[in-house]
Amino acid sequence: MSGPDSEAGAGWKELRADEGSAGKRLDQWLATALAPEFSRSRIQALIREGAVTLDGRVVSEPKRKVSMDETYRIILPEPETPEPQGEDIPLEILYEDDALIVINKPAGLVVHPGPGNWTGTLVNALIHHCGESLSGIGGVRRPGIVHRLDRDTSGVMVVAKSDHAHRLLAAAFADHGRDGDLERAYVALVWGAPHRASGTIDVPLGRSSSDRTLRSVVPAGRSDARHAVTHFTVLERYGPGNPGEQIASLVECRLETGRTHQIRVHMAHIGHPLLGDPDYGRAFRTKVNRLPPELAQKVATFPRQALHARLLAFRHPETGRLMHFEAPIPDDMRELLDGFASL
């Protein structure tokens, strides 16, 4: 905690470390002192942005150990709203009852609020659409969310509207459907074409050593390694050549596990990253030069990874009925596929 002589001014605050604070991480100490207005992740971001100084010098390392009697000044932005508010954001609803709602999420829609995206998310839309039926489910910032899609991945999602539905659906997704009827199928437009018509990618994933927001294939013995299995089937091959030599292909991916960025990392691992993937497909950007000018322009300006959650099936948590939902490939991906089909 801060010492008794902490003080604040307009837009800033000074905190002096007492004996009990010595040895603590700077981000931990500040987050405790400034709770609940500022989360630890928000404090870390402010430190990295140069908002924290010690004796007039910027401190940019969140892990720095605090020493007794050190006085830190932190520039405080307006605190962000801790609870999301309802917003009138259009939803494409595939099904809805008192227990759950199934939507076709568009690319570009963030699922739940977080740093940099406190508004305009699916959660904001759900709060507006469902009202109080979402309260208390899954935490204030993630009401009813039992699984998620990346911001730039489109397709089918289910959201719980009751506590009972939330518990059972969350358990089904946590179990990855091994003991139930959960089924998830995605379609991805990837660079190149696997030699085999189908296959399984079974390699563990963990945090990337270069960017903690990304994932990478890691040794099974690493502390953060998570079992990850993707089954793929080649649906279409584009361009001349023998199997494995084409310029691109449309692949269906079925998840046996559900790790962050799993399909994107796994497909890149076998040499076939998704078109438009800004994180895992950078090394393949020059392949656009092999395309006809019109298609090359479309690929170069495609604003997201070409990934769509086509199918979701699960057992209804209230009725026990097997539910099956599909969403057609969206127009932006369809336009790319039509271009590749003409090669």
mmCIF file of C-alpha atoms in Angstrom:
data_model
loop_
_atom_site.group_PDB
_atom_site.id
_atom_site.type_symbol
_atom_site.label_atom_id
_atom_site.label_comp_id
_atom_site.label_asym_id
_atom_site.label_seq_id
_atom_site.Cartn_x
_atom_site.Cartn_y
_atom_site.Cartn_z
ATOM 1 C CA MET A 1 0.000 0.000 0.000
ATOM 2 C CA SER A 2 1.013 3.607 -0.327
ATOM 3 C CA GLY A 3 2.413 5.539 2.589
ATOM 4 C CA PRO A 4 0.335 8.011 4.573
ATOM 5 C CA ASP A 5 1.738 10.991 2.739
ATOM 6 C CA SER A 6 0.418 10.116 -0.716
ATOM 7 C CA GLU A 7 -1.075 13.080 -2.526
ATOM 8 C CA ALA A 8 -2.940 13.848 -5.708
ATOM 9 C CA GLY A 9 -3.291 16.690 -8.129
ATOM 10 C CA ALA A 10 -5.325 17.278 -11.249
ATOM 11 C CA GLY A 11 -4.727 14.224 -13.406
ATOM 12 C CA TRP A 12 -1.890 12.749 -11.324
ATOM 13 C CA LYS A 13 -1.134 11.079 -8.029
ATOM 14 C CA GLU A 14 2.016 10.584 -5.938
ATOM 15 C CA LEU A 15 2.479 7.412 -3.929
ATOM 16 C CA ARG A 16 5.244 6.797 -1.427
ATOM 17 C CA ALA A 17 6.274 3.218 -0.668
ATOM 18 C CA ASP A 18 6.278 2.270 3.009
ATOM 19 C CA GLU A 19 8.102 -0.617 4.667
ATOM 20 C CA GLY A 20 5.335 -3.093 3.851
ATOM 21 C CA SER A 21 5.528 -2.217 0.148
ATOM 22 C CA ALA A 22 9.274 -2.792 -0.231
ATOM 23 C CA GLY A 23 10.111 -5.651 -2.583
ATOM 24 C CA LYS A 24 6.763 -5.732 -4.348
ATOM 25 C CA ARG A 25 6.442 -5.441 -8.104
ATOM 26 C CA LEU A 26 5.659 -1.898 -9.201
ATOM 27 C CA ASP A 27 2.555 -2.906 -11.184
ATOM 28 C CA GLN A 28 1.218 -4.993 -8.297
ATOM 29 C CA TRP A 29 1.785 -2.234 -5.755
ATOM 30 C CA LEU A 30 0.188 0.467 -7.905
ATOM 31 C CA ALA A 31 -2.774 -1.725 -8.836
ATOM 32 C CA THR A 32 -3.457 -2.396 -5.144
ATOM 33 C CA ALA A 33 -3.155 1.274 -4.255
ATOM 34 C CA LEU A 34 -5.401 2.416 -7.114
ATOM 35 C CA ALA A 35 -8.024 -0.354 -7.002
ATOM 36 C CA PRO A 36 -10.754 -0.646 -8.066
ATOM 37 C CA GLU A 37 -10.557 2.189 -10.597
ATOM 38 C CA PHE A 38 -7.523 0.722 -12.379
ATOM 39 C CA SER A 39 -6.853 -2.968 -13.013
ATOM 40 C CA ARG A 40 -3.363 -4.439 -12.958
ATOM 41 C CA SER A 41 -3.343 -4.836 -16.742
ATOM 42 C CA ARG A 42 -4.351 -1.174 -17.095
ATOM 43 C CA ILE A 43 -1.538 -0.144 -14.731
ATOM 44 C CA GLN A 44 0.943 -2.215 -16.758
ATOM 45 C CA ALA A 45 -0.161 -0.416 -19.920
ATOM 46 C CA LEU A 46 0.249 2.996 -18.252
ATOM 47 C CA ILE A 47 3.756 2.084 -17.073
ATOM 48 C CA ARG A 48 4.779 1.026 -20.570
ATOM 49 C CA GLU A 49 3.283 4.240 -21.974
ATOM 50 C CA GLY A 50 5.579 6.341 -19.732
ATOM 51 C CA ALA A 51 2.896 7.524 -17.318
ATOM 52 C CA VAL A 52 4.888 6.572 -14.196
ATOM 53 C CA THR A 53 7.990 8.449 -12.996
ATOM 54 C CA LEU A 54 10.426 8.122 -10.098
ATOM 55 C CA ASP A 55 12.323 11.292 -9.151
ATOM 56 C CA GLY A 56 11.354 12.769 -12.511
ATOM 57 C CA ARG A 57 12.619 9.788 -14.533
ATOM 58 C CA VAL A 58 10.222 7.585 -16.488
ATOM 59 C CA VAL A 59 9.909 4.030 -15.156
ATOM 60 C CA SER A 60 8.866 1.681 -17.958
ATOM 61 C CA GLU A 61 9.329 -1.773 -16.398
ATOM 62 C CA PRO A 62 6.219 -3.171 -14.622
ATOM 63 C CA LYS A 63 8.335 -5.845 -12.903
ATOM 64 C CA ARG A 64 10.564 -3.307 -11.162
ATOM 65 C CA LYS A 65 10.866 -3.946 -7.413
ATOM 66 C CA VAL A 66 9.702 -1.091 -5.188
ATOM 67 C CA SER A 67 12.026 0.169 -2.435
ATOM 68 C CA MET A 68 11.020 1.795 0.835
ATOM 69 C CA ASP A 69 10.536 5.597 0.733
ATOM 70 C CA GLU A 70 10.536 5.751 -3.066
ATOM 71 C CA THR A 71 7.952 8.220 -4.325
ATOM 72 C CA TYR A 72 6.278 7.525 -7.654
ATOM 73 C CA ARG A 73 4.119 9.893 -9.644
ATOM 74 C CA ILE A 74 1.527 8.415 -11.998
ATOM 75 C CA ILE A 75 -0.430 10.375 -14.589
ATOM 76 C CA LEU A 76 -4.010 9.192 -14.291
ATOM 77 C CA PRO A 77 -6.359 9.121 -17.274
ATOM 78 C CA GLU A 78 -10.082 9.097 -16.678
ATOM 79 C CA PRO A 79 -10.946 5.663 -15.240
ATOM 80 C CA GLU A 80 -12.666 3.396 -17.725
ATOM 81 C CA THR A 81 -16.165 2.133 -17.074
ATOM 82 C CA PRO A 82 -15.802 -1.099 -15.082
ATOM 83 C CA GLU A 83 -19.108 -2.567 -16.252
ATOM 84 C CA PRO A 84 -20.181 -2.709 -19.901
ATOM 85 C CA GLN A 85 -23.324 -0.887 -20.933
ATOM 86 C CA GLY A 86 -25.926 -2.014 -23.423
ATOM 87 C CA GLU A 87 -25.515 -0.677 -26.964
ATOM 88 C CA ASP A 88 -27.881 -0.962 -29.894
ATOM 89 C CA ILE A 89 -25.594 -3.020 -32.132
ATOM 90 C CA PRO A 90 -27.349 -5.173 -34.780
ATOM 91 C CA LEU A 91 -27.147 -8.940 -34.247
ATOM 92 C CA GLU A 92 -27.798 -11.705 -36.773
ATOM 93 C CA ILE A 93 -29.723 -14.116 -34.561
ATOM 94 C CA LEU A 94 -29.927 -17.734 -35.723
ATOM 95 C CA TYR A 95 -31.891 -18.988 -32.708
ATOM 96 C CA GLU A 96 -33.047 -17.735 -29.320
ATOM 97 C CA ASP A 97 -34.985 -19.017 -26.320
ATOM 98 C CA ASP A 98 -34.988 -18.370 -22.570
ATOM 99 C CA ALA A 99 -31.784 -20.393 -22.042
ATOM 100 C CA LEU A 100 -29.514 -19.300 -24.868
ATOM 101 C CA ILE A 101 -29.002 -17.277 -28.014
ATOM 102 C CA VAL A 102 -27.109 -18.335 -31.150
ATOM 103 C CA ILE A 103 -25.694 -15.667 -33.444
ATOM 104 C CA ASN A 104 -23.700 -15.354 -36.632
ATOM 105 C CA LYS A 105 -20.889 -13.047 -35.481
ATOM 106 C CA PRO A 106 -19.537 -10.719 -38.169
ATOM 107 C CA ALA A 107 -15.813 -10.207 -38.649
ATOM 108 C CA GLY A 108 -14.566 -7.141 -36.798
ATOM 109 C CA LEU A 109 -16.828 -7.535 -33.770
ATOM 110 C CA VAL A 110 -14.893 -8.036 -30.524
ATOM 111 C CA VAL A 111 -16.606 -10.558 -28.240
ATOM 112 C CA HIS A 112 -16.105 -8.985 -24.804
ATOM 113 C CA PRO A 113 -14.795 -5.685 -23.443
ATOM 114 C CA GLY A 114 -11.119 -5.274 -22.678
ATOM 115 C CA PRO A 115 -8.309 -2.728 -22.896
ATOM 116 C CA GLY A 116 -8.864 -0.624 -26.002
ATOM 117 C CA ASN A 117 -12.307 -2.168 -26.613
ATOM 118 C CA TRP A 118 -14.566 -1.170 -23.739
ATOM 119 C CA THR A 119 -17.473 -0.426 -26.076
ATOM 120 C CA GLY A 120 -18.857 -1.716 -29.354
ATOM 121 C CA THR A 121 -18.477 -5.390 -28.393
ATOM 122 C CA LEU A 122 -20.755 -8.391 -28.626
ATOM 123 C CA VAL A 123 -21.308 -8.190 -24.870
ATOM 124 C CA ASN A 124 -22.546 -4.601 -25.223
ATOM 125 C CA ALA A 125 -24.938 -5.768 -27.955
ATOM 126 C CA LEU A 126 -26.173 -8.701 -25.860
ATOM 127 C CA ILE A 127 -26.819 -6.544 -22.805
ATOM 128 C CA HIS A 128 -28.968 -4.244 -24.962
ATOM 129 C CA HIS A 129 -30.789 -7.117 -26.663
ATOM 130 C CA CYS A 130 -31.304 -9.453 -23.685
ATOM 131 C CA GLY A 131 -31.528 -6.960 -20.863
ATOM 132 C CA GLU A 132 -31.435 -8.307 -17.320
ATOM 133 C CA SER A 133 -31.470 -11.964 -18.362
ATOM 134 C CA LEU A 134 -27.692 -11.784 -18.769
ATOM 135 C CA SER A 135 -26.961 -10.285 -15.340
ATOM 136 C CA GLY A 136 -24.609 -12.250 -13.112
ATOM 137 C CA ILE A 137 -23.668 -14.817 -15.738
ATOM 138 C CA GLY A 138 -19.990 -15.400 -16.301
ATOM 139 C CA GLY A 139 -18.779 -12.184 -14.657
ATOM 140 C CA VAL A 140 -19.680 -8.571 -15.333
ATOM 141 C CA ARG A 141 -17.492 -8.159 -18.367
ATOM 142 C CA ARG A 142 -18.357 -11.488 -20.002
ATOM 143 C CA PRO A 143 -22.055 -12.154 -19.410
ATOM 144 C CA GLY A 144 -23.071 -15.515 -20.819
ATOM 145 C CA ILE A 145 -19.877 -15.996 -22.840
ATOM 146 C CA VAL A 146 -18.926 -19.692 -22.829
ATOM 147 C CA HIS A 147 -16.618 -19.610 -25.856
ATOM 148 C CA ARG A 148 -15.364 -16.933 -28.183
ATOM 149 C CA LEU A 149 -14.196 -16.177 -31.686
ATOM 150 C CA ASP A 150 -11.311 -13.842 -32.499
ATOM 151 C CA ARG A 151 -12.353 -10.325 -33.441
ATOM 152 C CA ASP A 152 -11.683 -10.934 -37.150
ATOM 153 C CA THR A 153 -13.152 -14.440 -37.301
ATOM 154 C CA SER A 154 -16.779 -14.657 -38.385
ATOM 155 C CA GLY A 155 -19.363 -17.347 -37.719
ATOM 156 C CA VAL A 156 -21.596 -19.229 -35.299
ATOM 157 C CA MET A 157 -21.479 -18.552 -31.552
ATOM 158 C CA VAL A 158 -23.743 -19.596 -28.681
ATOM 159 C CA VAL A 159 -24.267 -17.433 -25.581
ATOM 160 C CA ALA A 160 -25.974 -18.513 -22.348
ATOM 161 C CA LYS A 161 -28.969 -16.613 -20.980
ATOM 162 C CA SER A 162 -29.476 -18.583 -17.752
ATOM 163 C CA ASP A 163 -27.137 -19.714 -15.004
ATOM 164 C CA HIS A 164 -27.978 -23.367 -15.630
ATOM 165 C CA ALA A 165 -27.345 -23.076 -19.369
ATOM 166 C CA HIS A 166 -24.113 -21.242 -18.697
ATOM 167 C CA ARG A 167 -22.774 -23.949 -16.389
ATOM 168 C CA LEU A 168 -23.600 -26.825 -18.748
ATOM 169 C CA LEU A 169 -22.422 -25.112 -21.927
ATOM 170 C CA ALA A 170 -19.210 -23.936 -20.259
ATOM 171 C CA ALA A 171 -18.546 -27.508 -19.125
ATOM 172 C CA ALA A 172 -19.149 -28.841 -22.640
ATOM 173 C CA PHE A 173 -16.698 -26.376 -24.165
ATOM 174 C CA ALA A 174 -14.149 -26.981 -21.398
ATOM 175 C CA ASP A 175 -14.377 -30.713 -22.138
ATOM 176 C CA HIS A 176 -14.106 -29.945 -25.887
ATOM 177 C CA GLY A 177 -17.030 -32.276 -26.543
ATOM 178 C CA ARG A 178 -15.195 -35.463 -25.574
ATOM 179 C CA ASP A 179 -18.105 -36.610 -23.395
ATOM 180 C CA GLY A 180 -20.907 -34.998 -25.369
ATOM 181 C CA ASP A 181 -22.170 -33.799 -28.719
ATOM 182 C CA LEU A 182 -20.211 -30.575 -29.137
ATOM 183 C CA GLU A 183 -19.069 -30.129 -32.741
ATOM 184 C CA ARG A 184 -17.197 -27.179 -34.235
ATOM 185 C CA ALA A 185 -16.171 -26.826 -37.880
ATOM 186 C CA TYR A 186 -14.401 -23.881 -39.501
ATOM 187 C CA VAL A 187 -13.454 -23.104 -43.077
ATOM 188 C CA ALA A 188 -10.139 -21.406 -43.781
ATOM 189 C CA LEU A 189 -8.574 -20.117 -46.974
ATOM 190 C CA VAL A 190 -4.869 -20.932 -46.691
ATOM 191 C CA TRP A 191 -1.732 -20.416 -48.715
ATOM 192 C CA GLY A 192 -0.664 -23.524 -50.609
ATOM 193 C CA ALA A 193 -2.351 -26.902 -50.376
ATOM 194 C CA PRO A 194 -1.548 -29.838 -48.097
ATOM 195 C CA HIS A 195 -0.329 -32.934 -49.957
ATOM 196 C CA ARG A 196 -2.834 -35.097 -48.112
ATOM 197 C CA ALA A 197 -6.581 -34.704 -48.512
ATOM 198 C CA SER A 198 -6.973 -34.819 -44.738
ATOM 199 C CA GLY A 199 -4.876 -35.040 -41.624
ATOM 200 C CA THR A 200 -4.471 -34.243 -37.938
ATOM 201 C CA ILE A 201 -2.232 -31.628 -36.343
ATOM 202 C CA ASP A 202 -1.383 -32.670 -32.795
ATOM 203 C CA VAL A 203 1.205 -30.294 -31.329
ATOM 204 C CA PRO A 204 1.015 -28.301 -28.069
ATOM 205 C CA LEU A 205 0.614 -24.543 -27.992
ATOM 206 C CA GLY A 206 1.901 -21.936 -25.557
ATOM 207 C CA ARG A 207 2.600 -18.228 -25.368
ATOM 208 C CA SER A 208 4.939 -16.815 -27.998
ATOM 209 C CA SER A 209 8.331 -15.855 -26.602
ATOM 210 C CA SER A 210 8.370 -12.694 -28.749
ATOM 211 C CA ASP A 211 4.810 -11.460 -28.079
ATOM 212 C CA ARG A 212 2.730 -12.640 -25.128
ATOM 213 C CA THR A 213 -0.515 -11.834 -26.930
ATOM 214 C CA LEU A 214 0.294 -14.473 -29.561
ATOM 215 C CA ARG A 215 0.665 -18.261 -29.460
ATOM 216 C CA SER A 216 3.247 -20.634 -30.902
ATOM 217 C CA VAL A 217 4.051 -24.332 -31.069
ATOM 218 C CA VAL A 218 6.071 -25.188 -27.945
ATOM 219 C CA PRO A 219 7.737 -28.290 -26.458
ATOM 220 C CA ALA A 220 5.308 -30.537 -24.589
ATOM 221 C CA GLY A 221 7.320 -30.219 -21.397
ATOM 222 C CA ARG A 222 7.121 -26.434 -21.173
ATOM 223 C CA SER A 223 5.135 -25.158 -18.196
ATOM 224 C CA ASP A 224 2.560 -23.315 -20.329
ATOM 225 C CA ALA A 225 2.222 -26.010 -23.020
ATOM 226 C CA ARG A 226 -1.405 -26.891 -23.742
ATOM 227 C CA HIS A 227 -2.589 -29.979 -25.629
ATOM 228 C CA ALA A 228 -4.002 -28.893 -28.998
ATOM 229 C CA VAL A 229 -5.476 -31.030 -31.791
ATOM 230 C CA THR A 230 -6.918 -29.865 -35.129
ATOM 231 C CA HIS A 231 -8.338 -32.180 -37.804
ATOM 232 C CA PHE A 232 -8.296 -30.776 -41.351
ATOM 233 C CA THR A 233 -9.828 -31.735 -44.694
ATOM 234 C CA VAL A 234 -8.984 -30.075 -48.015
ATOM 235 C CA LEU A 235 -12.229 -28.961 -49.681
ATOM 236 C CA GLU A 236 -10.860 -27.138 -52.732
ATOM 237 C CA ARG A 237 -7.454 -26.589 -54.322
ATOM 238 C CA TYR A 238 -6.762 -23.457 -56.368
ATOM 239 C CA GLY A 239 -4.310 -23.014 -59.202
ATOM 240 C CA PRO A 240 -2.494 -25.419 -61.543
ATOM 241 C CA GLY A 241 -0.146 -28.152 -60.403
ATOM 242 C CA ASN A 242 -0.167 -31.466 -58.605
ATOM 243 C CA PRO A 243 -1.615 -31.880 -55.092
ATOM 244 C CA GLY A 244 0.532 -29.893 -52.719
ATOM 245 C CA GLU A 245 1.729 -27.448 -55.399
ATOM 246 C CA GLN A 246 -1.303 -25.180 -55.782
ATOM 247 C CA ILE A 247 -1.242 -21.514 -54.779
ATOM 248 C CA ALA A 248 -4.063 -21.795 -52.193
ATOM 249 C CA SER A 249 -6.747 -24.095 -50.828
ATOM 250 C CA LEU A 250 -9.980 -24.062 -48.878
ATOM 251 C CA VAL A 251 -9.663 -26.238 -45.785
ATOM 252 C CA GLU A 252 -12.213 -27.375 -43.226
ATOM 253 C CA CYS A 253 -10.840 -27.516 -39.690
ATOM 254 C CA ARG A 254 -12.553 -29.392 -36.873
ATOM 255 C CA LEU A 255 -11.432 -28.721 -33.336
ATOM 256 C CA GLU A 256 -10.729 -31.466 -30.845
ATOM 257 C CA THR A 257 -9.439 -28.813 -28.439
ATOM 258 C CA GLY A 258 -10.133 -25.084 -28.332
ATOM 259 C CA ARG A 259 -6.938 -23.147 -27.685
ATOM 260 C CA THR A 260 -6.420 -19.461 -28.434
ATOM 261 C CA HIS A 261 -5.558 -18.957 -32.139
ATOM 262 C CA GLN A 262 -5.384 -22.754 -32.514
ATOM 263 C CA ILE A 263 -6.337 -23.051 -36.195
ATOM 264 C CA ARG A 264 -4.201 -20.074 -37.184
ATOM 265 C CA VAL A 265 -1.091 -21.400 -35.430
ATOM 266 C CA HIS A 266 -1.570 -25.031 -36.451
ATOM 267 C CA MET A 267 -2.084 -24.266 -40.131
ATOM 268 C CA ALA A 268 0.950 -21.975 -40.144
ATOM 269 C CA HIS A 269 2.941 -24.739 -38.422
ATOM 270 C CA ILE A 270 2.355 -27.137 -41.329
ATOM 271 C CA GLY A 271 3.279 -24.439 -43.841
ATOM 272 C CA HIS A 272 -0.199 -23.244 -44.802
ATOM 273 C CA PRO A 273 -1.027 -20.017 -42.931
ATOM 274 C CA LEU A 274 -4.362 -18.315 -43.432
ATOM 275 C CA LEU A 275 -4.659 -15.601 -46.057
ATOM 276 C CA GLY A 276 -4.868 -12.198 -44.435
ATOM 277 C CA ASP A 277 -3.478 -13.355 -41.092
ATOM 278 C CA PRO A 278 -1.427 -10.400 -39.813
ATOM 279 C CA ASP A 279 0.249 -12.381 -37.040
ATOM 280 C CA TYR A 280 1.008 -15.856 -38.354
ATOM 281 C CA GLY A 281 1.063 -15.365 -42.125
ATOM 282 C CA ARG A 282 3.520 -12.501 -42.622
ATOM 283 C CA ALA A 283 6.184 -14.671 -44.249
ATOM 284 C CA PHE A 284 3.765 -15.530 -47.068
ATOM 285 C CA ARG A 285 2.820 -11.986 -48.070
ATOM 286 C CA THR A 286 5.026 -12.086 -51.188
ATOM 287 C CA LYS A 287 2.941 -14.958 -52.602
ATOM 288 C CA VAL A 288 0.425 -12.332 -53.658
ATOM 289 C CA ASN A 289 2.842 -11.483 -56.487
ATOM 290 C CA ARG A 290 2.019 -14.844 -58.113
ATOM 291 C CA LEU A 291 -1.627 -13.873 -58.533
ATOM 292 C CA PRO A 292 -3.345 -12.035 -61.412
ATOM 293 C CA PRO A 293 -3.479 -8.273 -60.730
ATOM 294 C CA GLU A 294 -7.180 -8.077 -59.839
ATOM 295 C CA LEU A 295 -7.039 -11.016 -57.422
ATOM 296 C CA ALA A 296 -3.710 -9.822 -56.030
ATOM 297 C CA GLN A 297 -5.333 -6.493 -55.142
ATOM 298 C CA LYS A 298 -8.218 -8.243 -53.380
ATOM 299 C CA VAL A 299 -5.861 -10.432 -51.359
ATOM 300 C CA ALA A 300 -3.522 -7.558 -50.490
ATOM 301 C CA THR A 301 -6.396 -5.454 -49.152
ATOM 302 C CA PHE A 302 -8.291 -8.271 -47.386
ATOM 303 C CA PRO A 303 -8.533 -6.871 -43.832
ATOM 304 C CA ARG A 304 -8.597 -10.049 -41.744
ATOM 305 C CA GLN A 305 -7.650 -13.698 -41.498
ATOM 306 C CA ALA A 306 -9.794 -15.758 -43.880
ATOM 307 C CA LEU A 307 -11.448 -17.882 -41.184
ATOM 308 C CA HIS A 308 -15.140 -18.582 -40.638
ATOM 309 C CA ALA A 309 -16.878 -20.703 -37.978
ATOM 310 C CA ARG A 310 -19.208 -22.543 -40.328
ATOM 311 C CA LEU A 311 -20.850 -25.059 -37.996
ATOM 312 C CA LEU A 312 -21.675 -25.407 -34.320
ATOM 313 C CA ALA A 313 -23.586 -28.327 -32.803
ATOM 314 C CA PHE A 314 -24.322 -28.949 -29.130
ATOM 315 C CA ARG A 315 -26.846 -30.542 -26.776
ATOM 316 C CA HIS A 316 -29.389 -27.998 -25.509
ATOM 317 C CA PRO A 317 -28.679 -27.562 -21.781
ATOM 318 C CA GLU A 318 -32.380 -27.374 -20.835
ATOM 319 C CA THR A 319 -34.206 -29.675 -23.268
ATOM 320 C CA GLY A 320 -31.429 -32.123 -24.125
ATOM 321 C CA ARG A 321 -32.223 -31.693 -27.822
ATOM 322 C CA LEU A 322 -29.291 -31.801 -30.241
ATOM 323 C CA MET A 323 -28.949 -28.339 -31.802
ATOM 324 C CA HIS A 324 -27.188 -27.829 -35.130
ATOM 325 C CA PHE A 325 -26.404 -24.424 -36.663
ATOM 326 C CA GLU A 326 -24.566 -23.360 -39.798
ATOM 327 C CA ALA A 327 -23.621 -19.937 -41.142
ATOM 328 C CA PRO A 328 -22.787 -19.435 -44.827
ATOM 329 C CA ILE A 329 -19.384 -18.125 -45.818
ATOM 330 C CA PRO A 330 -19.594 -14.320 -45.601
ATOM 331 C CA ASP A 331 -19.431 -12.127 -48.695
ATOM 332 C CA ASP A 332 -15.862 -10.923 -48.182
ATOM 333 C CA MET A 333 -14.481 -14.471 -48.060
ATOM 334 C CA ARG A 334 -16.800 -15.607 -50.852
ATOM 335 C CA GLU A 335 -15.417 -12.896 -53.112
ATOM 336 C CA LEU A 336 -11.874 -14.167 -52.469
ATOM 337 C CA LEU A 337 -12.908 -17.766 -53.122
ATOM 338 C CA ASP A 338 -14.554 -16.815 -56.409
ATOM 339 C CA GLY A 339 -11.337 -15.111 -57.458
ATOM 340 C CA PHE A 340 -9.216 -18.167 -56.642
ATOM 341 C CA ALA A 341 -11.721 -20.496 -58.330
ATOM 342 C CA SER A 342 -11.041 -18.703 -61.634
ATOM 343 C CA LEU A 343 -7.308 -19.516 -61.591
#
